[in-house]
Coordinates of C-alpha atoms and ligand atoms in Angstrom, one line a residue:
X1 CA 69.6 -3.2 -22.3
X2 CA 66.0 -4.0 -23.0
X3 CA 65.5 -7.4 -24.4
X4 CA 63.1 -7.7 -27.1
X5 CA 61.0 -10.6 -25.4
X6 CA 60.1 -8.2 -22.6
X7 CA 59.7 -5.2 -24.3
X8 CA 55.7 -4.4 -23.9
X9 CA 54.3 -6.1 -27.1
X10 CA 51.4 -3.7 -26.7
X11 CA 51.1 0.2 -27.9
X12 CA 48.6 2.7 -28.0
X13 CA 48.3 3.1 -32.0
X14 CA 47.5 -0.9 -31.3
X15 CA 44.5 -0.4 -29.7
X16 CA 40.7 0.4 -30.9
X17 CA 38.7 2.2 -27.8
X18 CA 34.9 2.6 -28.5
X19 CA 32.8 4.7 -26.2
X20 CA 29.0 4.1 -26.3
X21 CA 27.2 7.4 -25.5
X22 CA 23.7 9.2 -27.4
X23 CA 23.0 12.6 -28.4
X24 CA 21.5 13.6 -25.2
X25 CA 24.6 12.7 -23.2
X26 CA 27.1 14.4 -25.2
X27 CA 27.2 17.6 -22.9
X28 CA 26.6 16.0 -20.1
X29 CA 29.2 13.3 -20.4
X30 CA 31.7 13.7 -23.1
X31 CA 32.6 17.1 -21.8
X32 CA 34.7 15.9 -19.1
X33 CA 36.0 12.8 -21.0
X34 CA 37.4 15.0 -23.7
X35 CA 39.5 17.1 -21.4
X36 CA 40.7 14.2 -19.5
X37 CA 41.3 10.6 -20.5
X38 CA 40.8 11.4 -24.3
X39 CA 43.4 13.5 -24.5
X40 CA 45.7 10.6 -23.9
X41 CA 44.6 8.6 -26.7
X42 CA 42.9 10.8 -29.0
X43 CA 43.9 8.8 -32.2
X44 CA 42.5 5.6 -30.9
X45 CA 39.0 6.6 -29.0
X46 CA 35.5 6.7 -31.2
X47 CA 32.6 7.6 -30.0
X48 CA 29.4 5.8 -31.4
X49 CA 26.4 7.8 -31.2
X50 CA 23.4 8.2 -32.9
X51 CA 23.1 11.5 -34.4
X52 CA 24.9 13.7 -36.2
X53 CA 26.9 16.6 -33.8
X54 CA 28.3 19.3 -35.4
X55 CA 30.0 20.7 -32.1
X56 CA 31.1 17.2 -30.7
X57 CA 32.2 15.6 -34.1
X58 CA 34.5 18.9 -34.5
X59 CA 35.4 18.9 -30.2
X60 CA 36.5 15.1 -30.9
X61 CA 38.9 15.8 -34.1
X62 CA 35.9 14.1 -36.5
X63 CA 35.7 10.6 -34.2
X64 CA 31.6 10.9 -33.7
X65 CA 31.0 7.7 -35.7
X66 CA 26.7 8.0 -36.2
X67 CA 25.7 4.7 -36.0
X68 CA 22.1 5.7 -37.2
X69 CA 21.0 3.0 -34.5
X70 CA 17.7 4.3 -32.4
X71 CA 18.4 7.3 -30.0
X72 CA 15.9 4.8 -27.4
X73 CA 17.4 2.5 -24.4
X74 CA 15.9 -1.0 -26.0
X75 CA 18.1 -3.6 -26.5
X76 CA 17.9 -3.1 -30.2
X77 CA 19.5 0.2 -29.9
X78 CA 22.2 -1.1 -27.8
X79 CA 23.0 -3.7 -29.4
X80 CA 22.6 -1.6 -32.8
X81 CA 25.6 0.5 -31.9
X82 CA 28.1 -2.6 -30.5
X83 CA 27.4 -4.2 -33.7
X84 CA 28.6 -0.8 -35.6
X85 CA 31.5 -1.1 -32.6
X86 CA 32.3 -4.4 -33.9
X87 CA 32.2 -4.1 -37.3
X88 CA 34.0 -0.7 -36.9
X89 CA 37.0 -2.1 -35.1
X90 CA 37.1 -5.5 -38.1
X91 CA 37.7 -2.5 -40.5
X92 CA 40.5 -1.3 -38.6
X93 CA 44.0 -2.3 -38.2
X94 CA 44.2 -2.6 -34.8
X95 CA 44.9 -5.6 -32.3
X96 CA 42.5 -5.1 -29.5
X97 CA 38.7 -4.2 -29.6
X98 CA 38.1 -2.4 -26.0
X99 CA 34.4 -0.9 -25.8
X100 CA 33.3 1.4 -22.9
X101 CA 30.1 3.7 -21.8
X102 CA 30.3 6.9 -21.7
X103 CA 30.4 7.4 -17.9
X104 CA 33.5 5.6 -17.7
X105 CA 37.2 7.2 -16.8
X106 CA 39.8 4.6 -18.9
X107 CA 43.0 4.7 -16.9
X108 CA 45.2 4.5 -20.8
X109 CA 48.5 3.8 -19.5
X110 CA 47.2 0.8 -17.1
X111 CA 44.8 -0.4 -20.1
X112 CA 48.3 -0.1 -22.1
X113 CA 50.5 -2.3 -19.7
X114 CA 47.6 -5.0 -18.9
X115 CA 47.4 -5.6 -22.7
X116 CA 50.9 -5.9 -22.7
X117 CA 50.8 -9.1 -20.9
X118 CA 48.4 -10.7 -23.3
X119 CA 49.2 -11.9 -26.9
X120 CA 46.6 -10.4 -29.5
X121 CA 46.9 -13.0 -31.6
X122 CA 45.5 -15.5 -28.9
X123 CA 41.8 -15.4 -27.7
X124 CA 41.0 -13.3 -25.0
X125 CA 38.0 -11.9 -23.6
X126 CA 39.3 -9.4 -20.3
X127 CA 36.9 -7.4 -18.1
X128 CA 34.4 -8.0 -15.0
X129 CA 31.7 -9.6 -14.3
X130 CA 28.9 -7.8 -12.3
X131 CA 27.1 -11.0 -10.8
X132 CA 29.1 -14.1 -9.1
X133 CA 27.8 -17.0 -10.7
X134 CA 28.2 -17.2 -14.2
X135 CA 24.4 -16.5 -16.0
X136 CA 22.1 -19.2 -16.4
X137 CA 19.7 -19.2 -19.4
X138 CA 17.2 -21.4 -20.9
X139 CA 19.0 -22.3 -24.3
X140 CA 16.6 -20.8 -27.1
X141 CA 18.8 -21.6 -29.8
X142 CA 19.0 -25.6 -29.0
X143 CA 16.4 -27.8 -31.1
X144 CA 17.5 -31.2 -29.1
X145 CA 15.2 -31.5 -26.1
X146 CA 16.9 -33.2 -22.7
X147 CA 13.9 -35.2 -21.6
X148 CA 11.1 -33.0 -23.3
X149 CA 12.5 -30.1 -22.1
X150 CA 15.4 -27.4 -23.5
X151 CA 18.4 -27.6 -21.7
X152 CA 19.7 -24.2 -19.5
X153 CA 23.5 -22.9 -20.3
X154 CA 25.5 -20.9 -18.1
X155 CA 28.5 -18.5 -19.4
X156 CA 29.9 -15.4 -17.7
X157 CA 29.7 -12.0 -19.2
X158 CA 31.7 -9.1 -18.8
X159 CA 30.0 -5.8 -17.4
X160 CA 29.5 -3.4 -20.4
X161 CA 29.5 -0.4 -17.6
X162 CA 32.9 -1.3 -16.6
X163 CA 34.3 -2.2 -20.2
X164 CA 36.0 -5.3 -21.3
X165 CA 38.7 -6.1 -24.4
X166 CA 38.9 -8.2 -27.0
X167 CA 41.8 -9.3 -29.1
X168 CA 41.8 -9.6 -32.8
X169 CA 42.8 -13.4 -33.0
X170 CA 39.2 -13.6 -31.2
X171 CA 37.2 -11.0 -32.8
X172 CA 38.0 -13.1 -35.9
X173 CA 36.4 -16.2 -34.9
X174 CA 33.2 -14.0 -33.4
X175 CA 32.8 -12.7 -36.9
X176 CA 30.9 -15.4 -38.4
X177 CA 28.4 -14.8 -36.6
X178 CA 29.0 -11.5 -35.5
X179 CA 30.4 -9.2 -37.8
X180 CA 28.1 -7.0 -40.9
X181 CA 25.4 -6.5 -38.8
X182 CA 25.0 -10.1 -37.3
X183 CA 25.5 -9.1 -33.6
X184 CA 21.9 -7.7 -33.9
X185 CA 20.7 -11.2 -34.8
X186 CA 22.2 -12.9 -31.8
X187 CA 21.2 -10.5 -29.7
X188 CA 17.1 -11.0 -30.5
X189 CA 17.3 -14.4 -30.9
X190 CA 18.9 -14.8 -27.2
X191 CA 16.8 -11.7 -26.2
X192 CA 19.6 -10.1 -24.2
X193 CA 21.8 -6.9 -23.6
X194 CA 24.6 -6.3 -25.7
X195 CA 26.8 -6.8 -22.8
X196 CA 25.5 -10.4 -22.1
X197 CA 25.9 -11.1 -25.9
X198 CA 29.1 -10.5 -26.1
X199 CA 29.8 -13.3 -23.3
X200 CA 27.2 -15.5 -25.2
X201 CA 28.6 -15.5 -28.2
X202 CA 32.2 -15.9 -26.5
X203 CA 31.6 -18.6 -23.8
X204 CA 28.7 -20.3 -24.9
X205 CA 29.5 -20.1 -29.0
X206 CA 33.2 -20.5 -29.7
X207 CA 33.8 -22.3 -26.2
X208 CA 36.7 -19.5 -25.1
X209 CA 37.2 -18.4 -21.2
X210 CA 36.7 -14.8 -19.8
X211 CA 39.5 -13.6 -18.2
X212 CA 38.7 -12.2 -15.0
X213 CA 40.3 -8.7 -15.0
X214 CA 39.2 -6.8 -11.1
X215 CA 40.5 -3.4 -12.3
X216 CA 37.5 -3.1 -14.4
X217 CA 35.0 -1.1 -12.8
X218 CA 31.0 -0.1 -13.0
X219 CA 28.9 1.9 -11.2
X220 CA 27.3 -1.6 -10.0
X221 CA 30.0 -1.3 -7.5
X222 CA 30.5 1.4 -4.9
X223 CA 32.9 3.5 -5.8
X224 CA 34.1 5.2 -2.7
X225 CA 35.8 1.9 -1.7
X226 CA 38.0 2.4 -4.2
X227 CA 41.7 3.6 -2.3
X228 CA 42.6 6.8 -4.0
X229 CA 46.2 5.1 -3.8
X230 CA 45.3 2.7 -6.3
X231 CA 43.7 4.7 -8.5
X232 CA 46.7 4.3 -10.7
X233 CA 46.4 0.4 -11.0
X234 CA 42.5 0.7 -11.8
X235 CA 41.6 0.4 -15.8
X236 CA 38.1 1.8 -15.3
X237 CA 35.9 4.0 -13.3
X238 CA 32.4 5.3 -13.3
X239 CA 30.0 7.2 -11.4
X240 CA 26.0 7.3 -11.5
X241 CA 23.1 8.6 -9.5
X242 CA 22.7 12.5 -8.1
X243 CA 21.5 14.1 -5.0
X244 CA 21.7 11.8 -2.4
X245 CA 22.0 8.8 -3.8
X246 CA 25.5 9.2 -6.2
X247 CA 27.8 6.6 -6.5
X248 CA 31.3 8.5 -7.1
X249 CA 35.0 8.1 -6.6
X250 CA 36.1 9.4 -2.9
X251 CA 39.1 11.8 -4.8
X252 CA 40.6 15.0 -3.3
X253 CA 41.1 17.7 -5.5
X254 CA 38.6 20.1 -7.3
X255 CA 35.5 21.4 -5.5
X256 CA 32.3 19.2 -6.0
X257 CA 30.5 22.3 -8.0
X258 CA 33.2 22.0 -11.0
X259 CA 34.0 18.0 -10.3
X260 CA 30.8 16.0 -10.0
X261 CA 31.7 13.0 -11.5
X262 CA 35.4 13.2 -9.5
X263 CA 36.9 12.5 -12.6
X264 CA 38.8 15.7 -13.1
X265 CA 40.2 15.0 -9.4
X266 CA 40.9 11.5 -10.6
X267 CA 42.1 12.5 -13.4
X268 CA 44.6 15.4 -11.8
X269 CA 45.7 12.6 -8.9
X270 CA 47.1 10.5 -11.8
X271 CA 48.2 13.4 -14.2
X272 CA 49.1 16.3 -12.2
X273 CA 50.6 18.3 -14.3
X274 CA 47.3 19.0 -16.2
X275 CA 46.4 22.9 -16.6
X276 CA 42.9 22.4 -14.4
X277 CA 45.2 20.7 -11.5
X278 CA 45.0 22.0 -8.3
X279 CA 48.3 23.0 -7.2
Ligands
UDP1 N1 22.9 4.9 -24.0 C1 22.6 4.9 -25.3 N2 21.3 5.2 -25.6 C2 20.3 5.5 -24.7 C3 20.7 5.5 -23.3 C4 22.0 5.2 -23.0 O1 23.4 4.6 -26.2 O2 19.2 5.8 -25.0 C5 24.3 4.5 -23.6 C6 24.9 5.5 -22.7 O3 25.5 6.6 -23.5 C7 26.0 4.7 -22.0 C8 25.3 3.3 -21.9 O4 24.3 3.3 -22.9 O5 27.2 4.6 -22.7 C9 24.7 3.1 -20.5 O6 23.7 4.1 -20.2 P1 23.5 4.6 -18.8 O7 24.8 4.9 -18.1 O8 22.6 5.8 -18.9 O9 22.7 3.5 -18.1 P2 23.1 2.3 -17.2 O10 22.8 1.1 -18.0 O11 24.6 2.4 -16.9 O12 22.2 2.4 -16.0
MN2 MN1 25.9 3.9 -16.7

């Protein structure tokens, strides 16, 4: 018999996942999202873009949100679409907020059982932090002056590349000064990435802890360190680079020519009873 206090508090119709990606990226990187990972969580996962898609808004059963944020790399752009992310998921009914790029594999059933050990009607923040001191800024929003000059803050961040969570109890105190369209504001006034925002407005702002989660992964890391035995207890994974210089998972399975990202082999070494498996 299951007792209800340790049944998982967490399911996957409780969860909002946003995935990051542009027009130009949609072949090149949704393709091998949608016939993995998505397929596990179809209902829950948006993709903000910025342009409309005939082909992908129908190849993603209509959940190609167009942000109409810049198609450009700036900052603005960036932090266009998290805002539209944010706002997105305050609409919603859901309990968690978890944002990722589009060059990341999400492991669903370990994002599933990590959120199950977390409340989302307490603050938290979960996901990795690319540097190992928490960031140090010079405080531009501070009028008082410490001896003539501004003082600096410091706040960790997690790494949008390797994607982080955020529960709803949270999410509701960041939307003062976050939500319809304010997240743009923060981010030009501290002149930052989206990413780094997020962690200012969380740390710095309302004073709350990121919770250091390891199974969160970028392509800042290497990723052929990465055991293919614990793949399964991984959240995240990404890839980058080409030629010579690629960062990807070291995973048997398909040929390199069909698998370049290795996320099909990933994907097949955690699911293998998917029809592309090798078997
Ligand atoms: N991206 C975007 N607009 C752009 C370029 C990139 O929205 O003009 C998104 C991209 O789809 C991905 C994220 O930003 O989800 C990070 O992009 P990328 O992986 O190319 O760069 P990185 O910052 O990881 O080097
Ligand atoms: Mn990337």
């Amino acid at each position: 018999e299951v007792t209800p206090a340790l049944q998982a508090l967490t399911s996957l119709g409780d969860l909002f996942i946003s995935v990051k990606t542009t027009l130009s990226y949609h072949r090149s990187r949704l393709d091998v999202i949608l016939k993995t990972w998505f397929t596990l969580a179809q209902e829950e996962t948006w993709f903000f873009s910025d342009s409309q898609d005939p082909e992908y808004q129908e190849r993603t059963n209509g959940h190609l949100i167009n942000t109409n944020c810049s198609t450009s790399h700036n900052r603005k752009a960036l932090c266009c679409k998290m805002s539209v992310e944010f706002d997105t998921f305050l609409r919603s009914d859901k309990k968690w907020f978890c944002h990722f790029d589009d060059d990341n594999y999400v492991n669903i059933p370990k994002l599933l059982s990590t959120l199950g050990k977390y409340s989302p009607q307490e603050d938290w923040y979960l996901g990795r932090p690319s540097i190992r001191t928490p960031l140090e800024i010079l405080d531009r929003e501070k009028k008082k002056l410490v001896d003539g000059k501004r003082e600096n803050i410091k706040f960790w961040f997690a790494t949008g590349g390797a994607g982080f969570c955020i529960s709803r109890a949270l999410a509701l105190k960041m939307s003062p000064v976050a939500s319809g369209g304010k997240f743009i504001s923060v981010c030009e006034r501290i002149r930052l990435p989206d990413d780094v925002t997020i962690g200012y407005i969380i740390e710095h702002l309302l004073k709350k802890k990121l919770t250091y989660t390891s199974e969160f992964h970028s392509h800042l890391e290497p990723m052929k360190f990465l055991r293919q035995e614990s793949f399964p207890e991984q959240i995240t994974f990404s890839y980058s680079g080409q030629g010579r210089d690629l960062n990807v998972l070291k995973a048997e399975g398909l040929d390199e020519r069909i698998d370049p990202t290795r996320f099909m082999s990933l994907h097949c070494y955690l699911f293998p009873h998917y029809s592309f498996c090798p078997r």
